[in-house]
């Protein structure tokens, strides 16, 4: 068929839609008609530009069916995290506990007392729910929650440092993934950054010398995603407290991760805890909800009541406002920290603490499944997992992984197929596909085995 006759042979839209009864039933006639029009137009363009396309009614019907499926398929979907990175920012950071997810679901499906005081029968504060718990957990006088920690830092600086100078060590001018940069946030807040010290060393006298009548605050930023080693010195919070007191300045600490339970046994030693930060004298501490805390995306601010109350009244607070589902999931997550023995109910904490024997058992079980597949070779290997999410970059947790090779498929092709067709995210090292079991969830073993089985059968 030449191009002209092909164009003539293209089915009319009405004819095409009439042949798609089942699809119309499922999705609705209007959306199918729009999709049919797009597909016919697509084919027409391809033919006009010299391309080859089937123009039969059947072929067009199949195209529309595929296109409809693609439109309705959830674009945000579950993936298997076989990287071992517990807080993988690109994979959505923390996985919520069943209880926290259920709380979010219930809040979503119901009216709630989000901003309603049931006792008094009048408008209440959306922060009241979480403030109670955060005060109990941290001992802080005041607490509030915004959409993420970047927003928290911007709100703190906008409230306390607008039009004033803020003293920050050069060793702490960090960039966190996704373009959160301390100097840029400072500029947005209307505060003026006063850099002091050097990259590797900052002394108390650097702070003292930088304070003027225009100083609005001292800011400490936890260098969460990198580590400077060697000839280094930073000023501890307790010393900063003394300097802040001498000059009557608020001391702000951007903690980043916000650890609320002990993780020393798991080997996470250098991540400052929220309680310690407050005990050491920070007036305001901020941290993420979905890093080490293991909750939903949020930015938590705790500290002096008077300062927090000022922040609540700032116009940005309305712009950074958190929804009821986040509050519900966060409350449920925080509840796990009331009793230290329950912190392991938070999946993030459980994954970080997973004992090596348990990881070993999980790896051997996965290896058995994979070894049963024809053409596939699997072995358990010693590996290191990272906590991720910009937390404790120098901590490498001992873990077990399953290293896989296939007879007729390269490791690079395996990794690409696992990722693109089965949403299984893993690494290739030493020409082997590596599946770290630390971050695998229930059911992932089967998903992985089914995917490998399909790939090996295709490659036979
Ligand atoms: C992660 C991090 C942030 C940003 O927190 P988000 O919740 O991702 O917005 C800010 N400061 C520090 C030190 C961090 O580690």
Short mmCIF file of C-alpha atoms and ligand atoms in Angstrom, two decimals:
data_model
loop_
_atom_site.label_atom_id
_atom_site.label_comp_id
_atom_site.label_asym_id
_atom_site.label_seq_id
_atom_site.Cartn_x
_atom_site.Cartn_y
_atom_site.Cartn_z
CA UNK A 1 0.00 0.00 0.00
CA UNK A 2 1.37 3.45 -0.82
CA UNK A 3 1.10 6.29 1.66
CA UNK A 4 -1.94 7.85 0.04
CA UNK A 5 -3.98 4.68 0.13
CA UNK A 6 -2.82 4.07 3.68
CA UNK A 7 -4.13 7.45 4.76
CA UNK A 8 -7.40 6.70 2.98
CA UNK A 9 -7.62 3.32 4.69
CA UNK A 10 -7.40 4.83 8.18
CA UNK A 11 -10.65 4.14 10.04
CA UNK A 12 -12.98 7.04 10.83
CA UNK A 13 -13.12 8.03 14.52
CA UNK A 14 -16.80 6.99 14.83
CA UNK A 15 -16.06 3.64 13.27
CA UNK A 16 -13.10 3.12 15.57
CA UNK A 17 -15.01 4.09 18.74
CA UNK A 18 -17.92 1.86 17.70
CA UNK A 19 -15.48 -1.03 17.61
CA UNK A 20 -14.27 -0.23 21.13
CA UNK A 21 -17.43 -0.96 23.08
CA UNK A 22 -15.73 -2.82 25.91
CA UNK A 23 -13.18 -0.03 26.36
CA UNK A 24 -15.97 2.60 26.40
CA UNK A 25 -17.77 0.57 29.02
CA UNK A 26 -14.67 0.48 31.19
CA UNK A 27 -13.40 4.05 30.88
CA UNK A 28 -16.25 6.14 29.41
CA UNK A 29 -16.99 7.08 25.79
CA UNK A 30 -15.59 10.61 25.85
CA UNK A 31 -12.13 9.73 27.06
CA UNK A 32 -11.91 6.79 24.64
CA UNK A 33 -13.00 9.04 21.75
CA UNK A 34 -10.30 11.59 22.63
CA UNK A 35 -7.72 8.84 22.83
CA UNK A 36 -8.88 7.33 19.48
CA UNK A 37 -8.51 10.76 17.86
CA UNK A 38 -4.96 11.12 19.24
CA UNK A 39 -3.95 7.68 18.03
CA UNK A 40 -5.34 8.18 14.49
CA UNK A 41 -3.61 11.54 14.34
CA UNK A 42 -0.39 9.90 15.53
CA UNK A 43 -0.57 7.24 12.81
CA UNK A 44 -1.37 9.88 10.19
CA UNK A 45 1.67 11.93 11.17
CA UNK A 46 3.91 8.86 11.09
CA UNK A 47 2.76 7.95 7.59
CA UNK A 48 3.12 11.53 6.33
CA UNK A 49 6.68 11.64 7.58
CA UNK A 50 7.45 8.45 5.65
CA UNK A 51 7.11 6.00 8.55
CA UNK A 52 5.39 2.67 8.48
CA UNK A 53 2.23 1.95 10.44
CA UNK A 54 -0.57 -0.57 10.32
CA UNK A 55 -3.86 1.09 9.46
CA UNK A 56 -6.36 -1.76 9.86
CA UNK A 57 -9.27 -1.34 12.26
CA UNK A 58 -7.83 -4.11 14.46
CA UNK A 59 -4.42 -2.48 14.62
CA UNK A 60 -5.93 0.87 15.57
CA UNK A 61 -8.14 -0.77 18.21
CA UNK A 62 -5.07 -2.38 19.76
CA UNK A 63 -3.26 0.96 19.77
CA UNK A 64 -6.10 2.73 21.53
CA UNK A 65 -6.40 -0.07 24.09
CA UNK A 66 -2.67 0.21 24.87
CA UNK A 67 -2.85 3.98 25.07
CA UNK A 68 -5.83 3.82 27.44
CA UNK A 69 -4.00 1.39 29.64
CA UNK A 70 -1.01 3.74 29.79
CA UNK A 71 -3.24 6.71 30.67
CA UNK A 72 -4.83 4.86 33.58
CA UNK A 73 -1.76 3.08 34.89
CA UNK A 74 -0.54 4.77 38.08
CA UNK A 75 2.58 6.70 37.22
CA UNK A 76 3.68 6.70 40.84
CA UNK A 77 3.94 3.05 41.81
CA UNK A 78 5.73 0.67 44.12
CA UNK A 79 9.30 -0.40 43.35
CA UNK A 80 11.47 -3.07 44.94
CA UNK A 81 14.39 -1.44 46.76
CA UNK A 82 17.21 -3.96 46.51
CA UNK A 83 19.90 -1.30 46.94
CA UNK A 84 20.19 -1.66 50.71
CA UNK A 85 19.93 2.14 51.05
CA UNK A 86 17.33 2.41 53.80
CA UNK A 87 16.40 6.07 53.23
CA UNK A 88 16.75 6.27 49.45
CA UNK A 89 15.61 9.80 48.66
CA UNK A 90 14.86 8.96 45.02
CA UNK A 91 12.76 6.00 46.14
CA UNK A 92 10.70 8.09 48.57
CA UNK A 93 12.76 7.76 51.78
CA UNK A 94 11.02 6.17 54.77
CA UNK A 95 8.52 3.32 54.44
CA UNK A 96 5.69 3.84 56.93
CA UNK A 97 4.61 1.23 59.44
CA UNK A 98 1.31 -0.52 58.89
CA UNK A 99 -0.19 1.46 61.80
CA UNK A 100 1.04 4.82 60.45
CA UNK A 101 -0.25 4.04 56.95
CA UNK A 102 -3.59 2.96 58.39
CA UNK A 103 -3.83 6.20 60.39
CA UNK A 104 -3.25 8.20 57.20
CA UNK A 105 -5.88 6.16 55.41
CA UNK A 106 -8.46 6.71 58.16
CA UNK A 107 -7.77 10.44 58.23
CA UNK A 108 -8.17 10.56 54.46
CA UNK A 109 -11.51 8.77 54.54
CA UNK A 110 -13.08 10.69 57.45
CA UNK A 111 -13.80 14.13 58.74
CA UNK A 112 -11.36 14.84 61.54
CA UNK A 113 -10.86 17.30 64.41
CA UNK A 114 -7.88 18.67 62.47
CA UNK A 115 -8.66 22.27 63.39
CA UNK A 116 -11.57 21.76 65.72
CA UNK A 117 -11.51 21.69 69.49
CA UNK A 118 -14.08 19.05 70.39
CA UNK A 119 -14.04 20.03 74.09
CA UNK A 120 -14.81 23.68 73.48
CA UNK A 121 -16.84 23.30 70.32
CA UNK A 122 -14.77 25.88 68.49
CA UNK A 123 -11.88 26.28 66.13
CA UNK A 124 -8.73 24.54 67.35
CA UNK A 125 -5.11 24.40 66.22
CA UNK A 126 -3.86 21.79 63.79
CA UNK A 127 -0.58 21.77 65.71
CA UNK A 128 -2.19 20.74 69.00
CA UNK A 129 -2.29 17.06 68.04
CA UNK A 130 1.40 16.72 67.45
CA UNK A 131 2.65 19.35 69.87
CA UNK A 132 1.61 17.30 72.88
CA UNK A 133 3.53 14.26 71.71
CA UNK A 134 6.61 16.14 70.56
CA UNK A 135 6.83 17.98 73.86
CA UNK A 136 6.61 14.71 75.76
CA UNK A 137 9.19 13.03 73.54
CA UNK A 138 11.74 15.83 73.45
CA UNK A 139 11.01 17.87 76.57
CA UNK A 140 10.81 20.98 74.41
CA UNK A 141 8.37 23.76 75.35
CA UNK A 142 6.97 24.19 71.90
CA UNK A 143 6.67 22.27 68.66
CA UNK A 144 5.21 22.61 65.18
CA UNK A 145 5.28 20.78 61.89
CA UNK A 146 5.65 22.01 58.30
CA UNK A 147 5.95 20.25 54.94
CA UNK A 148 9.64 19.36 55.08
CA UNK A 149 12.82 20.37 56.84
CA UNK A 150 13.82 22.77 54.07
CA UNK A 151 10.59 24.67 54.77
CA UNK A 152 11.30 24.46 58.50
CA UNK A 153 14.71 26.10 58.11
CA UNK A 154 13.31 28.78 55.82
CA UNK A 155 10.50 29.51 58.29
CA UNK A 156 12.88 29.67 61.27
CA UNK A 157 15.24 32.07 59.51
CA UNK A 158 12.42 34.18 58.06
CA UNK A 159 10.92 34.58 61.52
CA UNK A 160 14.07 35.12 63.54
CA UNK A 161 16.60 36.62 61.17
CA UNK A 162 14.87 38.74 58.53
CA UNK A 163 16.88 41.93 58.04
CA UNK A 164 19.54 40.68 60.43
CA UNK A 165 22.82 38.82 60.26
CA UNK A 166 23.14 35.11 60.93
CA UNK A 167 26.50 33.65 61.85
CA UNK A 168 27.34 30.26 60.27
CA UNK A 169 30.59 28.30 60.13
CA UNK A 170 32.07 27.82 56.63
CA UNK A 171 32.33 24.13 57.43
CA UNK A 172 28.55 23.95 57.63
CA UNK A 173 27.44 25.69 54.45
CA UNK A 174 25.98 22.51 53.04
CA UNK A 175 24.03 21.56 49.97
CA UNK A 176 21.49 18.77 50.43
CA UNK A 177 20.14 16.92 47.40
CA UNK A 178 17.52 18.80 45.39
CA UNK A 179 19.24 22.18 45.70
CA UNK A 180 18.75 22.91 49.39
CA UNK A 181 21.71 25.20 49.98
CA UNK A 182 22.21 27.08 53.23
CA UNK A 183 23.31 30.34 51.51
CA UNK A 184 20.30 30.25 49.15
CA UNK A 185 17.83 29.55 51.97
CA UNK A 186 19.39 32.39 53.95
CA UNK A 187 18.92 34.77 51.01
CA UNK A 188 15.28 33.71 50.64
CA UNK A 189 14.65 34.34 54.33
CA UNK A 190 15.85 37.92 54.14
CA UNK A 191 18.67 37.21 56.55
CA UNK A 192 22.30 38.01 55.81
CA UNK A 193 24.75 35.16 55.96
CA UNK A 194 27.93 35.90 57.88
CA UNK A 195 30.44 33.16 57.09
CA UNK A 196 33.06 32.49 59.68
CA UNK A 197 36.05 30.20 60.15
CA UNK A 198 37.35 27.93 57.42
CA UNK A 199 36.17 24.76 55.73
CA UNK A 200 37.96 22.50 58.18
CA UNK A 201 38.28 24.61 61.33
CA UNK A 202 36.08 27.06 63.14
CA UNK A 203 36.85 28.30 66.68
CA UNK A 204 34.73 29.94 69.40
CA UNK A 205 36.52 33.26 68.81
CA UNK A 206 35.34 33.18 65.17
CA UNK A 207 31.78 33.36 66.45
CA UNK A 208 32.61 35.96 69.09
CA UNK A 209 34.34 38.22 66.57
CA UNK A 210 31.44 37.99 64.10
CA UNK A 211 28.68 39.04 66.47
CA UNK A 212 27.61 42.68 66.04
CA UNK A 213 24.55 44.71 67.01
CA UNK A 214 22.98 43.52 63.73
CA UNK A 215 23.30 39.83 64.54
CA UNK A 216 19.94 38.07 64.73
CA UNK A 217 20.96 34.48 65.44
CA UNK A 218 23.66 31.84 65.46
CA UNK A 219 22.91 28.92 63.15
CA UNK A 220 24.46 25.48 63.38
CA UNK A 221 23.86 23.07 60.50
CA UNK A 222 24.53 19.37 60.84
CA UNK A 223 26.76 18.38 57.91
CA UNK A 224 24.61 15.36 57.36
CA UNK A 225 25.66 14.16 53.93
CA UNK A 226 29.43 14.56 54.02
CA UNK A 227 32.25 14.29 56.46
CA UNK A 228 35.46 16.25 56.73
CA UNK A 229 38.18 14.21 58.36
CA UNK A 230 41.71 14.99 59.44
CA UNK A 231 42.73 18.38 60.80
CA UNK A 232 39.26 19.61 61.80
CA UNK A 233 37.54 21.47 64.56
CA UNK A 234 34.01 22.64 65.09
CA UNK A 235 32.54 24.49 68.03
CA UNK A 236 30.33 22.24 70.16
CA UNK A 237 26.76 23.30 70.81
CA UNK A 238 27.41 23.84 74.53
CA UNK A 239 30.09 26.42 73.70
CA UNK A 240 27.79 28.08 71.16
CA UNK A 241 25.16 28.29 73.90
CA UNK A 242 27.53 30.30 76.08
CA UNK A 243 28.31 32.69 73.24
CA UNK A 244 24.61 33.07 72.39
CA UNK A 245 23.82 33.78 76.04
CA UNK A 246 26.52 36.41 76.31
CA UNK A 247 24.95 38.30 73.39
CA UNK A 248 21.30 37.45 73.98
CA UNK A 249 20.97 35.60 70.64
CA UNK A 250 18.79 32.65 69.66
CA UNK A 251 20.71 29.50 68.81
CA UNK A 252 19.27 27.57 65.87
CA UNK A 253 20.26 24.02 64.98
CA UNK A 254 19.30 22.42 61.66
CA UNK A 255 19.75 18.78 62.62
CA UNK A 256 18.77 17.22 59.31
CA UNK A 257 17.85 13.72 60.29
CA UNK A 258 16.33 13.94 63.75
CA UNK A 259 17.23 10.77 65.58
CA UNK A 260 14.85 9.99 68.45
CA UNK A 261 16.14 6.60 69.57
CA UNK A 262 19.45 4.93 70.28
CA UNK A 263 21.19 3.45 67.24
CA UNK A 264 24.67 2.91 68.68
CA UNK A 265 24.35 -0.84 68.64
CA UNK A 266 23.57 -0.69 64.92
CA UNK A 267 26.78 1.31 64.43
CA UNK A 268 25.18 4.71 63.85
CA UNK A 269 27.33 6.71 66.24
CA UNK A 270 27.78 10.19 64.89
CA UNK A 271 24.20 11.25 64.19
CA UNK A 272 23.25 13.82 66.83
CA UNK A 273 20.00 13.13 68.64
CA UNK A 274 17.18 15.61 69.05
CA UNK A 275 17.20 15.36 72.85
CA UNK A 276 20.94 15.96 73.06
CA UNK A 277 20.66 19.00 70.78
CA UNK A 278 18.05 20.51 73.09
CA UNK A 279 19.94 19.51 76.24
CA UNK A 280 23.10 21.10 74.86
CA UNK A 281 21.28 24.39 74.55
CA UNK A 282 19.74 24.85 71.11
CA UNK A 283 16.75 27.21 71.29
CA UNK A 284 15.23 25.86 68.10
CA UNK A 285 15.91 22.50 66.48
CA UNK A 286 14.56 21.36 63.11
CA UNK A 287 14.62 17.98 61.40
CA UNK A 288 12.92 15.88 58.73
CA UNK A 289 9.97 13.59 59.33
CA UNK A 290 11.03 11.05 56.71
CA UNK A 291 14.73 10.57 57.45
CA UNK A 292 15.88 8.65 60.55
CA UNK A 293 12.56 9.36 62.24
CA UNK A 294 10.95 7.03 59.71
CA UNK A 295 7.68 8.91 59.24
CA UNK A 296 5.99 10.84 56.45
CA UNK A 297 7.60 13.77 54.68
CA UNK A 298 7.52 16.66 57.14
CA UNK A 299 9.69 19.25 58.82
CA UNK A 300 9.56 19.27 62.59
CA UNK A 301 10.49 22.28 64.69
CA UNK A 302 10.91 22.00 68.46
CA UNK A 303 12.23 24.47 71.02
CA UNK A 304 11.44 27.59 73.01
CA UNK A 305 7.72 28.26 73.17
CA UNK A 306 8.02 31.98 72.58
CA UNK A 307 10.02 31.45 69.37
CA UNK A 308 7.73 28.69 68.08
CA UNK A 309 4.66 30.88 68.71
CA UNK A 310 6.22 33.61 66.57
CA UNK A 311 6.81 31.10 63.79
CA UNK A 312 3.21 29.89 63.91
CA UNK A 313 2.06 33.46 63.21
CA UNK A 314 4.42 33.93 60.24
CA UNK A 315 2.62 34.01 56.84
CA UNK A 316 4.90 31.29 55.49
CA UNK A 317 3.44 28.85 58.02
CA UNK A 318 0.18 28.88 56.08
CA UNK A 319 2.11 28.20 52.86
CA UNK A 320 4.01 25.30 54.45
CA UNK A 321 0.94 23.81 56.08
CA UNK A 322 0.76 20.05 56.55
CA UNK A 323 -2.30 17.98 55.59
CA UNK A 324 -4.31 15.69 57.87
CA UNK A 325 -2.87 12.48 56.40
CA UNK A 326 0.66 13.58 57.23
CA UNK A 327 -0.36 14.54 60.76
CA UNK A 328 -2.04 11.18 61.28
CA UNK A 329 0.96 9.18 60.02
CA UNK A 330 3.42 11.34 61.93
CA UNK A 331 1.49 11.02 65.19
CA UNK A 332 1.42 7.25 64.84
CA UNK A 333 5.15 7.16 64.04
CA UNK A 334 6.07 9.39 66.97
CA UNK A 335 4.02 7.22 69.33
CA UNK A 336 6.50 4.38 68.71
CA UNK A 337 9.24 6.46 70.34
CA UNK A 338 7.39 6.97 73.65
CA UNK A 339 8.74 3.65 74.87
CA UNK A 340 12.30 2.99 73.64
CA UNK A 341 11.56 -0.72 73.27
CA UNK A 342 8.92 0.08 70.64
CA UNK A 343 11.11 2.18 68.35
CA UNK A 344 11.75 -0.96 66.33
CA UNK A 345 8.12 -0.79 65.18
CA UNK A 346 9.24 1.98 62.86
CA UNK A 347 10.35 0.17 59.68
CA UNK A 348 13.31 2.52 59.12
CA UNK A 349 14.67 1.78 62.59
CA UNK A 350 14.00 -1.95 62.18
CA UNK A 351 15.88 -2.03 58.86
CA UNK A 352 18.88 -0.20 60.29
CA UNK A 353 18.96 -2.53 63.30
CA UNK A 354 18.33 -5.78 61.39
CA UNK A 355 20.80 -8.29 62.88
CA UNK A 356 23.33 -9.84 60.54
CA UNK A 357 22.08 -13.37 61.30
CA UNK A 358 18.63 -12.38 60.14
CA UNK A 359 20.00 -10.73 57.00
CA UNK A 360 22.02 -13.87 56.36
CA UNK A 361 18.93 -16.08 56.65
CA UNK A 362 16.98 -13.79 54.31
CA UNK A 363 19.82 -13.81 51.78
CA UNK A 364 20.15 -17.60 51.86
CA UNK A 365 16.42 -17.98 51.37
CA UNK A 366 16.47 -15.65 48.35
CA UNK A 367 19.51 -17.43 46.93
CA UNK A 368 17.69 -20.79 47.16
CA UNK A 369 14.73 -19.36 45.23
CA UNK A 370 16.96 -17.88 42.54
CA UNK A 371 19.27 -20.90 42.24
CA UNK A 372 16.22 -23.00 41.33
CA UNK A 373 15.82 -20.98 38.12
CA UNK A 374 17.42 -22.56 35.07
CA UNK A 375 20.28 -20.52 33.67
CA UNK A 376 20.65 -18.38 36.79
CA UNK A 377 23.54 -18.44 39.28
CA UNK A 378 23.17 -16.94 42.74
CA UNK A 379 25.51 -16.63 45.71
CA UNK A 380 25.33 -14.94 49.10
CA UNK A 381 28.00 -12.27 49.53
CA UNK A 382 29.12 -9.89 52.29
CA UNK A 383 28.21 -6.32 51.50
CA UNK A 384 27.72 -2.92 53.07
CA UNK A 385 24.43 -1.01 53.24
CA UNK A 386 24.08 2.71 53.66
CA UNK A 387 21.46 4.51 55.70
CA UNK A 388 21.02 7.15 52.99
CA UNK A 389 18.74 10.19 52.93
CA UNK A 390 21.77 12.34 53.63
CA UNK A 391 22.31 10.66 57.01
CA UNK A 392 25.55 9.29 58.41
CA UNK A 393 27.52 9.12 55.13
CA UNK A 394 30.49 7.42 56.74
CA UNK A 395 28.50 4.59 58.31
CA UNK A 396 28.47 1.34 56.36
CA UNK A 397 26.29 -1.34 57.87
CA UNK A 398 27.38 -4.95 57.44
CA UNK A 399 24.83 -6.74 55.33
CA UNK A 400 24.26 -9.73 53.09
CA UNK A 401 23.40 -9.54 49.42
CA UNK A 402 22.62 -12.08 46.74
CA UNK A 403 24.94 -11.77 43.73
CA UNK A 404 23.37 -13.00 40.51
CA UNK A 405 24.58 -13.81 37.00
CA UNK A 406 22.65 -15.34 34.12
CA UNK A 407 23.86 -17.65 31.33
CA UNK A 408 22.67 -15.71 28.31
CA UNK A 409 22.15 -12.19 29.59
CA UNK A 410 24.78 -9.65 30.56
CA UNK A 411 24.56 -8.19 34.05
CA UNK A 412 23.99 -4.74 32.61
CA UNK A 413 21.03 -6.05 30.58
CA UNK A 414 19.69 -7.88 33.63
CA UNK A 415 19.81 -4.73 35.72
CA UNK A 416 18.12 -2.69 32.97
CA UNK A 417 15.34 -5.25 32.47
CA UNK A 418 14.74 -5.65 36.20
CA UNK A 419 14.46 -1.89 36.53
CA UNK A 420 12.44 -1.01 33.44
CA UNK A 421 10.06 -3.94 33.26
CA UNK A 422 9.74 -5.08 36.86
CA UNK A 423 10.58 -1.92 38.86
CA UNK A 424 13.32 -3.77 40.77
CA UNK A 425 16.10 -1.35 41.64
CA UNK A 426 19.52 -2.89 42.28
CA UNK A 427 23.21 -2.41 41.59
CA UNK A 428 25.78 -4.10 39.38
CA UNK A 429 29.23 -4.65 40.88
CA UNK A 430 32.01 -6.85 39.56
CA UNK A 431 29.71 -7.72 36.65
CA UNK A 432 27.13 -9.27 38.97
CA UNK A 433 23.64 -8.06 39.83
CA UNK A 434 23.59 -7.35 43.56
CA UNK A 435 20.43 -7.61 45.67
CA UNK A 436 20.87 -6.29 49.22
CA UNK A 437 18.23 -7.98 51.39
CA UNK A 438 18.23 -5.30 54.10
CA UNK A 439 15.64 -3.14 52.33
CA UNK A 440 13.47 -5.91 50.87
CA UNK A 441 9.85 -5.92 52.04
CA UNK A 442 7.42 -8.78 52.40
CA UNK A 443 6.61 -10.29 49.03
CA UNK A 444 9.66 -8.79 47.28
CA UNK A 445 11.40 -12.21 47.16
CA UNK A 446 8.64 -13.59 45.00
CA UNK A 447 8.56 -10.50 42.76
CA UNK A 448 12.32 -10.83 42.23
CA UNK A 449 12.19 -14.56 41.54
CA UNK A 450 9.29 -14.19 39.09
CA UNK A 451 11.13 -11.44 37.23
CA UNK A 452 14.34 -13.49 36.92
CA UNK A 453 12.33 -16.53 35.80
CA UNK A 454 10.69 -14.53 33.01
CA UNK A 455 14.01 -13.05 31.87
CA UNK A 456 15.77 -16.43 31.87
CA UNK A 457 12.96 -18.10 29.92
CA UNK A 458 13.09 -15.36 27.30
CA UNK A 459 16.84 -15.75 26.97
CA UNK A 460 16.77 -19.53 26.44
C1 LIG B 1 17.87 16.68 54.70
C2 LIG B 1 18.29 17.96 55.27
C3 LIG B 1 17.53 19.13 55.01
C4 LIG B 1 16.32 19.11 54.15
O1 LIG B 1 15.29 18.36 54.73
P1 LIG B 1 14.03 17.90 53.86
O2 LIG B 1 13.11 17.29 54.84
O3 LIG B 1 14.53 16.97 52.82
O4 LIG B 1 13.46 19.15 53.24
C5 LIG B 1 17.96 20.32 55.58
N1 LIG B 1 19.06 20.37 56.35
C6 LIG B 1 19.82 19.27 56.61
C7 LIG B 1 21.04 19.40 57.46
C8 LIG B 1 19.45 18.03 56.08
O5 LIG B 1 20.19 16.94 56.32
#
